[in-house]
């Protein structure tokens, strides 16, 4: 009949179309993946990713959290998490993540010299991303936080199309130039059907340590306005504070080293907001 012929044609078309895209396959042992992204570099994305991972673990000590540094060209997780050395290999030839503060971490930075530049073309980068996604023994994780490179290029598309992502968090400062790129980042995730959980307004206000006067160095509320335009939530504001920078540079992120500080509380609130928006994980 004509209806069964139509159905066969539809099936054939769907098969041909699906050939072009890699099949999404979960990372073994990982329940939910949260990516932390930014349209632009220099907006504090890696600092945010590190402190979000630590805050997710601090909010619920029964949960296992991992951190994957997918920023191939500028891996900063080893320094921020105070980790050095090469991963050991399991009998199955998988890399064992390095661990600190209870967080399992994997980064390109463990595989190359600290000062060596990664001078690679696209295909080599794709191959490295594939290894970091598929050839790591994460054990059992409730959440894997992925620190994405800035922008909307090959790595973002490769990660988004290869693995199921529970949600994306977009980090931006309130500055107009950063907001333009954050907007593009949000649209890219929508195109590849990754739910955007919300935006983080970073470096939102600077308070003078002497007189306590507050200055909006990068402008006020730009990220809030962008969130309204995109119909997204603001997950939280993080102030521009010297402690956040100093603690990450010394490998003792603020959530761990100064848990009672306003900065740490800001990250803990963001982690809570992320958890509220994640789908219920598979049992």
GROMACS .gro file of C-alpha atoms in nm:
model
  283
    1UNK     CA    1   0.000   0.000   0.000
    2UNK     CA    2   0.103   0.363  -0.048
    3UNK     CA    3   0.115   0.430   0.327
    4UNK     CA    4   0.369   0.150   0.388
    5UNK     CA    5   0.570   0.279   0.088
    6UNK     CA    6   0.572   0.628   0.244
    7UNK     CA    7   0.683   0.484   0.574
    8UNK     CA    8   0.971   0.292   0.410
    9UNK     CA    9   1.078   0.613   0.233
   10UNK     CA   10   1.068   0.806   0.564
   11UNK     CA   11   1.278   0.536   0.734
   12UNK     CA   12   1.531   0.543   0.453
   13UNK     CA   13   1.557   0.924   0.469
   14UNK     CA   14   1.603   0.917   0.848
   15UNK     CA   15   1.879   0.655   0.811
   16UNK     CA   16   2.064   0.862   0.550
   17UNK     CA   17   2.034   1.181   0.758
   18UNK     CA   18   2.153   1.013   1.076
   19UNK     CA   19   2.469   0.886   0.904
   20UNK     CA   20   2.613   1.235   0.899
   21UNK     CA   21   2.612   1.278   1.277
   22UNK     CA   22   2.814   1.080   1.530
   23UNK     CA   23   2.599   0.865   1.756
   24UNK     CA   24   2.574   1.006   2.107
   25UNK     CA   25   2.709   0.756   2.355
   26UNK     CA   26   2.717   0.809   2.732
   27UNK     CA   27   3.055   0.810   2.907
   28UNK     CA   28   3.080   0.485   3.101
   29UNK     CA   29   3.012   0.530   3.472
   30UNK     CA   30   2.900   0.895   3.436
   31UNK     CA   31   2.539   0.976   3.523
   32UNK     CA   32   2.519   1.342   3.419
   33UNK     CA   33   2.743   1.580   3.226
   34UNK     CA   34   2.735   1.956   3.283
   35UNK     CA   35   2.940   2.174   3.047
   36UNK     CA   36   3.068   2.517   3.150
   37UNK     CA   37   3.119   2.740   2.848
   38UNK     CA   38   3.179   3.098   2.743
   39UNK     CA   39   3.169   3.272   2.410
   40UNK     CA   40   3.482   3.466   2.499
   41UNK     CA   41   3.812   3.391   2.670
   42UNK     CA   42   3.916   3.575   2.985
   43UNK     CA   43   3.573   3.588   3.150
   44UNK     CA   44   3.665   3.345   3.430
   45UNK     CA   45   3.512   3.030   3.283
   46UNK     CA   46   3.773   2.784   3.414
   47UNK     CA   47   3.769   2.943   3.761
   48UNK     CA   48   3.389   2.907   3.756
   49UNK     CA   49   3.405   2.543   3.637
   50UNK     CA   50   3.650   2.446   3.912
   51UNK     CA   51   3.450   2.613   4.188
   52UNK     CA   52   3.119   2.473   4.054
   53UNK     CA   53   3.264   2.118   4.063
   54UNK     CA   54   3.382   2.171   4.422
   55UNK     CA   55   3.049   2.330   4.517
   56UNK     CA   56   2.850   2.037   4.371
   57UNK     CA   57   3.056   1.802   4.591
   58UNK     CA   58   3.024   2.033   4.894
   59UNK     CA   59   2.644   2.056   4.858
   60UNK     CA   60   2.608   1.678   4.880
   61UNK     CA   61   2.897   1.473   5.016
   62UNK     CA   62   2.737   1.149   4.892
   63UNK     CA   63   2.785   1.255   4.529
   64UNK     CA   64   3.095   1.178   4.325
   65UNK     CA   65   3.210   1.463   4.101
   66UNK     CA   66   3.463   1.471   3.817
   67UNK     CA   67   3.618   1.759   3.624
   68UNK     CA   68   3.728   1.732   3.260
   69UNK     CA   69   3.942   2.007   3.113
   70UNK     CA   70   3.845   2.013   2.742
   71UNK     CA   71   4.033   2.338   2.687
   72UNK     CA   72   4.302   2.169   2.476
   73UNK     CA   73   4.498   2.484   2.388
   74UNK     CA   74   4.494   2.643   2.733
   75UNK     CA   75   4.448   2.379   3.002
   76UNK     CA   76   4.436   2.550   3.342
   77UNK     CA   77   4.270   2.285   3.560
   78UNK     CA   78   4.603   2.123   3.670
   79UNK     CA   79   4.724   2.451   3.823
   80UNK     CA   80   4.388   2.547   3.974
   81UNK     CA   81   4.338   2.201   4.126
   82UNK     CA   82   4.705   2.176   4.237
   83UNK     CA   83   4.769   1.858   4.037
   84UNK     CA   84   5.084   1.744   3.857
   85UNK     CA   85   5.202   1.427   3.691
   86UNK     CA   86   5.092   1.174   3.431
   87UNK     CA   87   4.780   0.961   3.469
   88UNK     CA   88   4.838   0.591   3.539
   89UNK     CA   89   4.693   0.338   3.297
   90UNK     CA   90   4.445   0.069   3.400
   91UNK     CA   91   4.482  -0.292   3.274
   92UNK     CA   92   4.226  -0.195   3.005
   93UNK     CA   93   4.460   0.086   2.888
   94UNK     CA   94   4.234   0.363   3.020
   95UNK     CA   95   4.380   0.670   3.191
   96UNK     CA   96   4.312   0.708   3.564
   97UNK     CA   97   4.210   1.064   3.658
   98UNK     CA   98   4.425   1.251   3.909
   99UNK     CA   99   4.239   1.344   4.226
  100UNK     CA  100   4.242   1.638   4.466
  101UNK     CA  101   3.984   1.780   4.709
  102UNK     CA  102   3.777   1.466   4.633
  103UNK     CA  103   3.739   1.560   4.265
  104UNK     CA  104   3.862   1.328   3.987
  105UNK     CA  105   4.034   1.544   3.720
  106UNK     CA  106   4.154   1.484   3.366
  107UNK     CA  107   4.327   1.741   3.148
  108UNK     CA  108   4.545   1.774   2.842
  109UNK     CA  109   4.778   1.952   3.087
  110UNK     CA  110   4.866   1.613   3.245
  111UNK     CA  111   4.982   1.480   2.908
  112UNK     CA  112   5.212   1.762   2.792
  113UNK     CA  113   5.486   1.974   2.950
  114UNK     CA  114   5.351   2.268   3.151
  115UNK     CA  115   5.505   2.531   2.922
  116UNK     CA  116   5.469   2.340   2.593
  117UNK     CA  117   5.228   2.501   2.345
  118UNK     CA  118   4.970   2.278   2.174
  119UNK     CA  119   5.035   2.359   1.807
  120UNK     CA  120   4.779   2.130   1.645
  121UNK     CA  121   4.540   2.129   1.356
  122UNK     CA  122   4.170   2.052   1.395
  123UNK     CA  123   4.189   1.676   1.341
  124UNK     CA  124   4.453   1.629   1.611
  125UNK     CA  125   4.243   1.835   1.851
  126UNK     CA  126   3.937   1.619   1.772
  127UNK     CA  127   4.141   1.305   1.836
  128UNK     CA  128   4.259   1.445   2.173
  129UNK     CA  129   3.901   1.533   2.273
  130UNK     CA  130   3.787   1.183   2.179
  131UNK     CA  131   4.063   1.034   2.400
  132UNK     CA  132   3.971   1.258   2.695
  133UNK     CA  133   3.604   1.160   2.659
  134UNK     CA  134   3.642   0.787   2.590
  135UNK     CA  135   3.975   0.666   2.726
  136UNK     CA  136   3.943   0.771   3.089
  137UNK     CA  137   3.833   0.543   3.372
  138UNK     CA  138   3.607   0.775   3.573
  139UNK     CA  139   3.479   0.501   3.803
  140UNK     CA  140   3.126   0.596   3.908
  141UNK     CA  141   3.042   0.967   3.885
  142UNK     CA  142   2.717   1.146   3.960
  143UNK     CA  143   2.832   1.462   3.782
  144UNK     CA  144   3.109   1.530   3.532
  145UNK     CA  145   3.177   1.901   3.488
  146UNK     CA  146   3.344   1.980   3.154
  147UNK     CA  147   3.541   2.303   3.122
  148UNK     CA  148   3.494   2.387   2.753
  149UNK     CA  149   3.733   2.605   2.552
  150UNK     CA  150   3.601   2.955   2.475
  151UNK     CA  151   3.408   3.010   2.151
  152UNK     CA  152   3.185   2.796   1.930
  153UNK     CA  153   3.427   2.579   1.734
  154UNK     CA  154   3.518   2.217   1.667
  155UNK     CA  155   3.564   2.111   2.030
  156UNK     CA  156   3.224   2.241   2.143
  157UNK     CA  157   3.048   2.071   1.851
  158UNK     CA  158   3.241   1.748   1.894
  159UNK     CA  159   3.163   1.723   2.267
  160UNK     CA  160   2.797   1.821   2.216
  161UNK     CA  161   2.743   1.564   1.940
  162UNK     CA  162   2.939   1.277   2.097
  163UNK     CA  163   2.793   1.254   2.447
  164UNK     CA  164   2.456   1.326   2.607
  165UNK     CA  165   2.482   1.653   2.803
  166UNK     CA  166   2.239   1.720   3.087
  167UNK     CA  167   2.291   2.096   3.062
  168UNK     CA  168   2.519   2.386   2.975
  169UNK     CA  169   2.617   2.680   3.197
  170UNK     CA  170   2.731   2.996   3.018
  171UNK     CA  171   2.972   3.232   3.193
  172UNK     CA  172   3.004   3.598   3.095
  173UNK     CA  173   3.108   3.931   3.240
  174UNK     CA  174   2.853   4.214   3.207
  175UNK     CA  175   3.071   4.378   2.939
  176UNK     CA  176   2.904   4.428   2.598
  177UNK     CA  177   3.187   4.260   2.404
  178UNK     CA  178   3.162   3.946   2.622
  179UNK     CA  179   2.781   3.944   2.602
  180UNK     CA  180   2.783   3.932   2.221
  181UNK     CA  181   2.990   3.613   2.235
  182UNK     CA  182   2.787   3.466   2.523
  183UNK     CA  183   2.474   3.513   2.308
  184UNK     CA  184   2.640   3.315   2.025
  185UNK     CA  185   2.739   3.042   2.274
  186UNK     CA  186   2.380   3.004   2.396
  187UNK     CA  187   2.248   2.985   2.039
  188UNK     CA  188   2.507   2.719   1.948
  189UNK     CA  189   2.391   2.492   2.232
  190UNK     CA  190   2.029   2.539   2.126
  191UNK     CA  191   2.120   2.438   1.770
  192UNK     CA  192   2.278   2.112   1.890
  193UNK     CA  193   1.988   2.050   2.131
  194UNK     CA  194   2.183   2.092   2.455
  195UNK     CA  195   1.964   2.249   2.727
  196UNK     CA  196   2.112   2.574   2.860
  197UNK     CA  197   2.056   2.569   3.238
  198UNK     CA  198   2.132   2.940   3.275
  199UNK     CA  199   2.393   3.212   3.282
  200UNK     CA  200   2.652   3.312   3.543
  201UNK     CA  201   2.731   3.682   3.572
  202UNK     CA  202   3.100   3.684   3.662
  203UNK     CA  203   3.309   3.979   3.789
  204UNK     CA  204   2.977   4.153   3.848
  205UNK     CA  205   3.093   4.409   4.105
  206UNK     CA  206   3.420   4.516   4.267
  207UNK     CA  207   3.423   4.621   4.631
  208UNK     CA  208   3.715   4.833   4.747
  209UNK     CA  209   3.880   4.640   5.034
  210UNK     CA  210   3.953   4.969   5.217
  211UNK     CA  211   3.643   5.184   5.187
  212UNK     CA  212   3.393   4.913   5.074
  213UNK     CA  213   3.276   5.133   4.784
  214UNK     CA  214   3.131   4.918   4.504
  215UNK     CA  215   3.222   4.974   4.138
  216UNK     CA  216   3.075   4.794   3.835
  217UNK     CA  217   3.401   4.774   3.640
  218UNK     CA  218   3.254   4.574   3.351
  219UNK     CA  219   2.911   4.740   3.360
  220UNK     CA  220   2.604   4.652   3.562
  221UNK     CA  221   2.350   4.377   3.493
  222UNK     CA  222   2.446   4.311   3.128
  223UNK     CA  223   2.415   3.936   3.179
  224UNK     CA  224   2.073   3.979   3.339
  225UNK     CA  225   1.955   4.170   3.033
  226UNK     CA  226   2.094   3.899   2.803
  227UNK     CA  227   1.920   3.629   3.009
  228UNK     CA  228   1.587   3.812   2.960
  229UNK     CA  229   1.650   3.840   2.585
  230UNK     CA  230   1.724   3.466   2.560
  231UNK     CA  231   1.450   3.361   2.801
  232UNK     CA  232   1.707   3.202   3.034
  233UNK     CA  233   1.771   3.210   3.409
  234UNK     CA  234   2.056   3.378   3.594
  235UNK     CA  235   2.215   3.111   3.812
  236UNK     CA  236   2.411   3.363   4.018
  237UNK     CA  237   2.646   3.660   4.037
  238UNK     CA  238   3.012   3.624   4.128
  239UNK     CA  239   3.194   3.940   4.243
  240UNK     CA  240   3.531   4.054   4.109
  241UNK     CA  241   3.738   3.964   4.411
  242UNK     CA  242   4.112   3.924   4.455
  243UNK     CA  243   4.060   3.613   4.675
  244UNK     CA  244   3.898   3.423   4.386
  245UNK     CA  245   4.201   3.487   4.164
  246UNK     CA  246   4.463   3.427   4.434
  247UNK     CA  247   4.312   3.101   4.557
  248UNK     CA  248   4.287   2.956   4.204
  249UNK     CA  249   4.643   3.062   4.120
  250UNK     CA  250   4.770   2.888   4.434
  251UNK     CA  251   4.573   2.569   4.361
  252UNK     CA  252   4.337   2.614   4.658
  253UNK     CA  253   4.005   2.728   4.504
  254UNK     CA  254   3.794   2.957   4.719
  255UNK     CA  255   3.512   2.702   4.775
  256UNK     CA  256   3.765   2.475   4.950
  257UNK     CA  257   4.002   2.726   5.110
  258UNK     CA  258   3.753   2.995   5.224
  259UNK     CA  259   3.414   2.818   5.243
  260UNK     CA  260   3.259   3.092   5.460
  261UNK     CA  261   3.351   3.376   5.219
  262UNK     CA  262   3.092   3.558   5.007
  263UNK     CA  263   3.267   3.430   4.694
  264UNK     CA  264   3.239   3.065   4.805
  265UNK     CA  265   2.872   3.120   4.897
  266UNK     CA  266   2.809   3.259   4.546
  267UNK     CA  267   2.945   2.938   4.389
  268UNK     CA  268   2.751   2.718   4.632
  269UNK     CA  269   2.432   2.900   4.535
  270UNK     CA  270   2.510   2.853   4.163
  271UNK     CA  271   2.566   2.479   4.222
  272UNK     CA  272   2.227   2.457   4.398
  273UNK     CA  273   2.059   2.636   4.106
  274UNK     CA  274   2.222   2.394   3.859
  275UNK     CA  275   2.098   2.092   4.057
  276UNK     CA  276   1.742   2.230   4.057
  277UNK     CA  277   1.744   2.249   3.677
  278UNK     CA  278   1.907   1.915   3.594
  279UNK     CA  279   1.677   1.638   3.476
  280UNK     CA  280   1.629   1.350   3.720
  281UNK     CA  281   1.930   1.124   3.658
  282UNK     CA  282   1.881   0.761   3.551
  283UNK     CA  283   1.875   0.523   3.846
   0.00000   0.00000   0.00000
